[in-house]
Short mmCIF file of C-alpha atoms (C1' of nucleotides) in Angstrom, two decimals:
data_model
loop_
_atom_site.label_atom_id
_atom_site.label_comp_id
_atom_site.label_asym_id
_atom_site.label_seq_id
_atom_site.Cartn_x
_atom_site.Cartn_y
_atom_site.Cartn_z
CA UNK L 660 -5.93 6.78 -8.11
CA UNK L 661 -5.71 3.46 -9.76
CA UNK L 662 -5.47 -0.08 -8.03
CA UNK L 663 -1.37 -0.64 -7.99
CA UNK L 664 -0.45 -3.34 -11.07
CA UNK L 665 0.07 -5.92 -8.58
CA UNK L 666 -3.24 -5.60 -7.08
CA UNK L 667 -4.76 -9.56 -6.04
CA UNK L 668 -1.42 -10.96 -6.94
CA UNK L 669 0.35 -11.75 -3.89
CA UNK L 670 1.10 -15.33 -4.08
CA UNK L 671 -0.21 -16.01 -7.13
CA UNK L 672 3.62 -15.99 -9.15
CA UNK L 673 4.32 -18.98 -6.51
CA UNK L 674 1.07 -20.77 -7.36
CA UNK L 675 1.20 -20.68 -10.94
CA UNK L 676 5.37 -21.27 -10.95
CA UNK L 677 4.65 -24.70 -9.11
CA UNK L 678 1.20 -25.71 -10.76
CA UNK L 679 3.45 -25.30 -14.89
CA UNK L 680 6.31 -27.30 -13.00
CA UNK L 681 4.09 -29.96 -11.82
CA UNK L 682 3.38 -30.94 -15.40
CA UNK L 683 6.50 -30.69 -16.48
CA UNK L 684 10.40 -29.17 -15.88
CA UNK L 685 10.78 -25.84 -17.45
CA UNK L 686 13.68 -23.47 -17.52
CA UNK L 687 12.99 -19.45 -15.80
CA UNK L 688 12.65 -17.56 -19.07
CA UNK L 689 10.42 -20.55 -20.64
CA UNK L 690 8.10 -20.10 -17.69
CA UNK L 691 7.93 -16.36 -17.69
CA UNK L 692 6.46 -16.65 -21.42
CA UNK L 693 4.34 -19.80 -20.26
CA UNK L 694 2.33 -17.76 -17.39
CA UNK L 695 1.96 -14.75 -19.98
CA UNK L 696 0.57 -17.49 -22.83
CA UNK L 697 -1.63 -19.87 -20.11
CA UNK L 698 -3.24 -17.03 -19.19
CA UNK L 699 -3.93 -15.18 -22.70
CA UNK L 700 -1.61 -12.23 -21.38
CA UNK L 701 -4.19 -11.55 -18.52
CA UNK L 702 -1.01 -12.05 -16.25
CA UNK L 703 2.80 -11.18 -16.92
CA UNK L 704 5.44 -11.09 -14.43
CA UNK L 705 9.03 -10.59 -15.65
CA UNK L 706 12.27 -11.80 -14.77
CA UNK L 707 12.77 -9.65 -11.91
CA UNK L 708 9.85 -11.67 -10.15
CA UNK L 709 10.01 -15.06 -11.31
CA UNK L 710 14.15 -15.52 -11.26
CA UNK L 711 14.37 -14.72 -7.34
CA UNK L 712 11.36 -16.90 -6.72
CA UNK L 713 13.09 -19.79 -8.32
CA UNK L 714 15.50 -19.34 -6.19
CA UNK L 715 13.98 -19.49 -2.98
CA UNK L 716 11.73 -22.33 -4.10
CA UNK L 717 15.04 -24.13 -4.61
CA UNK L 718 16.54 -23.12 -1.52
CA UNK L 719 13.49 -24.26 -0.03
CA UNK L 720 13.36 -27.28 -0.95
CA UNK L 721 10.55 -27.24 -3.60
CA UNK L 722 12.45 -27.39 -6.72
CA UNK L 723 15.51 -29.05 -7.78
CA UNK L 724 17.52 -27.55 -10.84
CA UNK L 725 19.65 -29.27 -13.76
CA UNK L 726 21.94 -27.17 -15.70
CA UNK L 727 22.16 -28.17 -19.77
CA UNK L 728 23.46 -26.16 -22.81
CA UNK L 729 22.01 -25.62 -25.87
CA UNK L 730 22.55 -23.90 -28.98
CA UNK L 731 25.15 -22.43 -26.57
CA UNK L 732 23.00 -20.46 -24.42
CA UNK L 733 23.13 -22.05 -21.07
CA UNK L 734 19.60 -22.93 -19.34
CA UNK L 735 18.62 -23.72 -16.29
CA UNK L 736 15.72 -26.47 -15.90
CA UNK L 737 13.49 -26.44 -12.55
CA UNK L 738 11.87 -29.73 -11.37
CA UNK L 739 9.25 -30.16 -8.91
CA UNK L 740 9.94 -32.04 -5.95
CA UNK L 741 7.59 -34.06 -2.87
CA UNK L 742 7.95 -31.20 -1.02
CA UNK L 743 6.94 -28.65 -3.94
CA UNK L 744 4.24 -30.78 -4.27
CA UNK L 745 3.18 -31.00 -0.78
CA UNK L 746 3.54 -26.91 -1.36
CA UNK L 747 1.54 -26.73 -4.38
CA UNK L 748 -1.51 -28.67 -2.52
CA UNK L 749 -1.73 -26.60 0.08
CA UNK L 750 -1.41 -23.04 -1.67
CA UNK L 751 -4.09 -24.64 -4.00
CA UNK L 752 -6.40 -25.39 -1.39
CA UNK L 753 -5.86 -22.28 0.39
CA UNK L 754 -6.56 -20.42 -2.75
CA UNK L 755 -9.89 -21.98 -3.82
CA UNK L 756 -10.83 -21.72 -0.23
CA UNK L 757 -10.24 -17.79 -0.39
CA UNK L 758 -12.10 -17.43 -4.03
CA UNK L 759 -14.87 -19.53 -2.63
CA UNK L 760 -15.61 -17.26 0.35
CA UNK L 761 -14.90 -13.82 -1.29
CA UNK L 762 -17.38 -14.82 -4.35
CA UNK L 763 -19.90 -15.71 -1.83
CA UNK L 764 -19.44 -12.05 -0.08
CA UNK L 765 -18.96 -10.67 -3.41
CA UNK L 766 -22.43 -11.96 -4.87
CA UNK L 767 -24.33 -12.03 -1.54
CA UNK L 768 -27.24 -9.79 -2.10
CA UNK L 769 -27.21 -9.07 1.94
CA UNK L 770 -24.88 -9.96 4.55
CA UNK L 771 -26.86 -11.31 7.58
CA UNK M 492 8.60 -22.44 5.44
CA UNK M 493 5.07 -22.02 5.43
CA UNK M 494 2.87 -19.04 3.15
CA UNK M 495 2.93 -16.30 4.75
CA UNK M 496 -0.23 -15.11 6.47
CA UNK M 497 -0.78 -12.25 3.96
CA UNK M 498 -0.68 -15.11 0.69
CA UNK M 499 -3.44 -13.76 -2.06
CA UNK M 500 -4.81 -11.04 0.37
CA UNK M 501 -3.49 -7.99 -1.86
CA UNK M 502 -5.94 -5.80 -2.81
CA UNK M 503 -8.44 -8.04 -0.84
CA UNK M 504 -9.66 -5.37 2.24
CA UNK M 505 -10.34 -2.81 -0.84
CA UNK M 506 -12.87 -5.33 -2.40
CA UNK M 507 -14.24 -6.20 0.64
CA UNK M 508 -15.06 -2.97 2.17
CA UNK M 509 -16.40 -1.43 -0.97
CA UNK M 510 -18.67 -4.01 -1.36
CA UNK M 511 -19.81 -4.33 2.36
CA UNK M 512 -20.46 -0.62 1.77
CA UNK M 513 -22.38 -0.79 -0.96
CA UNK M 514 -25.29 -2.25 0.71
CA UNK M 515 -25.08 0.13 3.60
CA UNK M 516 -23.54 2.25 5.52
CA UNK M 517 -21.07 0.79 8.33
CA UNK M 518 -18.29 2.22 11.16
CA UNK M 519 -15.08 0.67 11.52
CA UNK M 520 -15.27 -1.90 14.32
CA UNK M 521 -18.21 -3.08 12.36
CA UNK M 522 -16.91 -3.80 9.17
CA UNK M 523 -14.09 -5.22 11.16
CA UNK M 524 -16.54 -7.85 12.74
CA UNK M 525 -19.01 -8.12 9.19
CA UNK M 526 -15.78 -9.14 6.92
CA UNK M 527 -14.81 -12.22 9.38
CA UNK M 528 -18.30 -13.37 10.07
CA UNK M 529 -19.26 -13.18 6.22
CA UNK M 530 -16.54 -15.05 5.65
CA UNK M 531 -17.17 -17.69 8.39
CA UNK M 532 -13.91 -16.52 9.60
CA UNK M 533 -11.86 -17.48 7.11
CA UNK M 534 -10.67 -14.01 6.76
CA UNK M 535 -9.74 -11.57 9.40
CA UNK M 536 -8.29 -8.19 8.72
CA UNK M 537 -8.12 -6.12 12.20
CA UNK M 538 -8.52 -2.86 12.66
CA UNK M 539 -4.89 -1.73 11.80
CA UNK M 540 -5.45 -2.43 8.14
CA UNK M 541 -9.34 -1.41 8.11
CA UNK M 542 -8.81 1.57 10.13
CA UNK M 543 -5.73 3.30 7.58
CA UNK M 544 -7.46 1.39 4.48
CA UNK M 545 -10.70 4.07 5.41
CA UNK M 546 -8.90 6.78 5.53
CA UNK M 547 -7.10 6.36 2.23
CA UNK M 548 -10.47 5.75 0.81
CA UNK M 549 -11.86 8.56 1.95
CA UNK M 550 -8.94 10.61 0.90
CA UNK M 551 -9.89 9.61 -2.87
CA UNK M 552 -13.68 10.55 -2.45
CA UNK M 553 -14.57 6.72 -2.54
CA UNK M 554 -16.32 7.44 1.06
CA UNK M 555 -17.36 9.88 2.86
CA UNK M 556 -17.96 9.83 6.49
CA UNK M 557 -20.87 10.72 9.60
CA UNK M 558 -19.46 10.70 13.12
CA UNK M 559 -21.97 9.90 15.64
CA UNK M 560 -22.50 9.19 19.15
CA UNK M 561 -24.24 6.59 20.61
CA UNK M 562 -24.37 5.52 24.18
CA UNK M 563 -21.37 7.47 25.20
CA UNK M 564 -19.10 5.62 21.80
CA UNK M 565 -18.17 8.14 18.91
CA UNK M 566 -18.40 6.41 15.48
CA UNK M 567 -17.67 7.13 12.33
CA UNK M 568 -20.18 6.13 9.47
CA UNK M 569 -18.66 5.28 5.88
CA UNK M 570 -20.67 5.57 2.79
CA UNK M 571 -19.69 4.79 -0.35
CA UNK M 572 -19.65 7.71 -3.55
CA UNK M 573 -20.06 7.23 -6.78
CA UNK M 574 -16.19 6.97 -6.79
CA UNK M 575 -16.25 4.58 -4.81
CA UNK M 576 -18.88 2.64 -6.48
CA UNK M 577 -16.85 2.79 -10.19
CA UNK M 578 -13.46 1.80 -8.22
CA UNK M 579 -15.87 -1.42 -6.68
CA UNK M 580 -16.79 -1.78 -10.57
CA UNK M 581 -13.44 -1.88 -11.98
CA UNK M 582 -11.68 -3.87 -9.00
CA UNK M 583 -14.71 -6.41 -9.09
CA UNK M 584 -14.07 -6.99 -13.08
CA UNK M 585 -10.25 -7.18 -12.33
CA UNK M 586 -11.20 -9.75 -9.91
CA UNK M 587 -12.91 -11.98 -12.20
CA UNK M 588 -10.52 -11.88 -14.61
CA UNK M 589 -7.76 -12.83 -12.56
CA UNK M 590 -9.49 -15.48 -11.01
CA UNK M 591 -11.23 -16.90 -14.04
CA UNK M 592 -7.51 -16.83 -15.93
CA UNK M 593 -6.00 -18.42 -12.46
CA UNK M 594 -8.56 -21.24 -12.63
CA UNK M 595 -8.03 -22.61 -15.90
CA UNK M 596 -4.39 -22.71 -15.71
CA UNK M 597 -4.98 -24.26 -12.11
CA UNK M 598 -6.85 -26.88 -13.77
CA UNK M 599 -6.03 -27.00 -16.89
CA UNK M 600 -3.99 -31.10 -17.48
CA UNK M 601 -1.88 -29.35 -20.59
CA UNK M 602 -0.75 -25.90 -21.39
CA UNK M 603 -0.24 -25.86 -24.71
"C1'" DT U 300 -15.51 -1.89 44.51
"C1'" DA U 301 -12.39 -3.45 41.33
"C1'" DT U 302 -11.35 -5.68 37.21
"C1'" DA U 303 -11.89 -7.58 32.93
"C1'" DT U 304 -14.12 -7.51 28.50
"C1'" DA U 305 -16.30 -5.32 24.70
"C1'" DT U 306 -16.75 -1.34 22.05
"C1'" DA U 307 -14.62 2.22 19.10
"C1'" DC U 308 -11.21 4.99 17.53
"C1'" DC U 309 -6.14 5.68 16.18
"C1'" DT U 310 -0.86 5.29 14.64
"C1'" DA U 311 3.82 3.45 13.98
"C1'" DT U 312 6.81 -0.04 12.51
"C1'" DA U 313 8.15 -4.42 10.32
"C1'" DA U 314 8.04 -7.74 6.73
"C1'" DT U 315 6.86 -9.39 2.43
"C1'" DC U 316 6.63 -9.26 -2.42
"C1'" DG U 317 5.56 -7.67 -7.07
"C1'" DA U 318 7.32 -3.79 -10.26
"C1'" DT U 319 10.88 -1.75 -12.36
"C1'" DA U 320 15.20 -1.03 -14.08
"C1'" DG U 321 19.19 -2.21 -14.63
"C1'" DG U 322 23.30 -5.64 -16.05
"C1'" DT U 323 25.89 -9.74 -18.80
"C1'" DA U 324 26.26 -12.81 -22.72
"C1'" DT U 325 25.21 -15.64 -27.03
"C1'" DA U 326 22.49 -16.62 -31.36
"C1'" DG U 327 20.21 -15.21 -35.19
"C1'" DA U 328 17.96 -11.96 -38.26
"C1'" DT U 329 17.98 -7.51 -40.77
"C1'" DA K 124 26.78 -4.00 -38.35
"C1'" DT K 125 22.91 -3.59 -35.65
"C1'" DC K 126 18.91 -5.06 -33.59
"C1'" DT K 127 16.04 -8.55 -31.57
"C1'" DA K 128 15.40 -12.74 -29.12
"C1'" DT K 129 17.16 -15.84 -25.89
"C1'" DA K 130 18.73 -16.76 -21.12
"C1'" DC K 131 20.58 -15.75 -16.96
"C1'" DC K 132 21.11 -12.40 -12.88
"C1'" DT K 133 20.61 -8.56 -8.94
"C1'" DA K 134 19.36 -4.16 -6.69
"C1'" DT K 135 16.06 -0.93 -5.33
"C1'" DC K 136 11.38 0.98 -4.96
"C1'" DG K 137 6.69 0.99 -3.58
"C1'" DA K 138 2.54 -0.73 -1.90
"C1'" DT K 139 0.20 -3.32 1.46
"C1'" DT K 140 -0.81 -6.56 5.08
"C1'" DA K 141 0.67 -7.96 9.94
"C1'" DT K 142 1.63 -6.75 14.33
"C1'" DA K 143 1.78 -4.26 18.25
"C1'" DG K 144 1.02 -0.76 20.46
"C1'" DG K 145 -2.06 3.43 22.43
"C1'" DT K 146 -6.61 6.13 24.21
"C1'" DA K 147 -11.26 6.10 26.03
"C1'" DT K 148 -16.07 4.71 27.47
"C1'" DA K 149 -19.64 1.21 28.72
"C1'" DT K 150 -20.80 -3.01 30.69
"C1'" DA K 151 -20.40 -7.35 32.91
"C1'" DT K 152 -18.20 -9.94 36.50
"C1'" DA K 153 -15.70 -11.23 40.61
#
DNA sequence: TATATATACCTATAATCGATAGGTATAGAT
DNA sequence: ATCTATACCTATCGATTATAGGTATATATA
């Protein structure tokens, strides 16, 4: 049987939500089509995933929101804040941290 | 709240084992023990995810086992198939990609 | 001797989170 | 008039790691 489609991808909706934002303030269905586009359509997650994780980032603390309408379709922009940033560093560090040993295991000839 | 202890580790026991296995054959406890210290303990899976994680592998033909005795202990070998070396192909490509996509959007200043 | 630690196997349950499939509504193109 | 794109949302499923148990033998320690 196949690996599952969300196979290495815990976490990494959170990451990439908060590393777009930290550029600049996006609104949910902007960012779902910027993580598909960044990534050359290597990774897609819908709606489904990235709406409730706005949420909780908000609720958290990590992003603050402003509402604005345009053309009549009503948006919702998400901002980074300290505390997303404080988030962001960490995740990142964790992350590279991860990559870094499991490339060494992967490429590692023998394990002693 | 902080990550939660399981952030990026999807999927991650899979790669691990199969590739520990491919150099040799191993029992449980001990791949238990050769994942943290290859790691330099920066990741720790006990034996209630190695232990189920075997079994399912086995299941698909990606192992196949040897019990043995020794001094009084019963273990059980795991070597890795040709399944199992194709599924350590494909997950190790998968890998790569997702990381190599992950990285330039990490540090990427712009996303165009 | 008794106890604690290491070895070696196992399972059951909880918690998290991405995947999927819905649903609402407006604008614009066919 | 219909379909697609935009833009928001939630509910449920499934897969997987985390945790916490449990059994049993060998060995080291108190």
């Amino acid at each position: 049987m196949p690996p599952t489609p969300s196979t290495f991808l815990n976490g990494i909706p959170e990451l990439l939500v908060l590393r777009l934002l930290r550029d600049r303030e996006m609104y949910g269905y902007e960012l779902v089509q910027a993580i598909r586009e960044a990534s050359a359509d290597q990774l897609t997650f819908a709606e489904g995933v990235i709406y409730p994780l706005l949420h909780t980032l908000e609720r958290d603390g990590a992003l603050s929101t402003r509402r604005q309408t345009i053309n009549g379709r009503s948006r919702v922009y998400y901002s980074i804040t300290p505390t997303g940033n404080e988030r962001l560093d960490a995740l990142s560090a964790h992350w590279r941290a991860l990559t870094g040993a499991i490339a060494n295991i992967l490429k590692a000839p023998h394990h002693a």
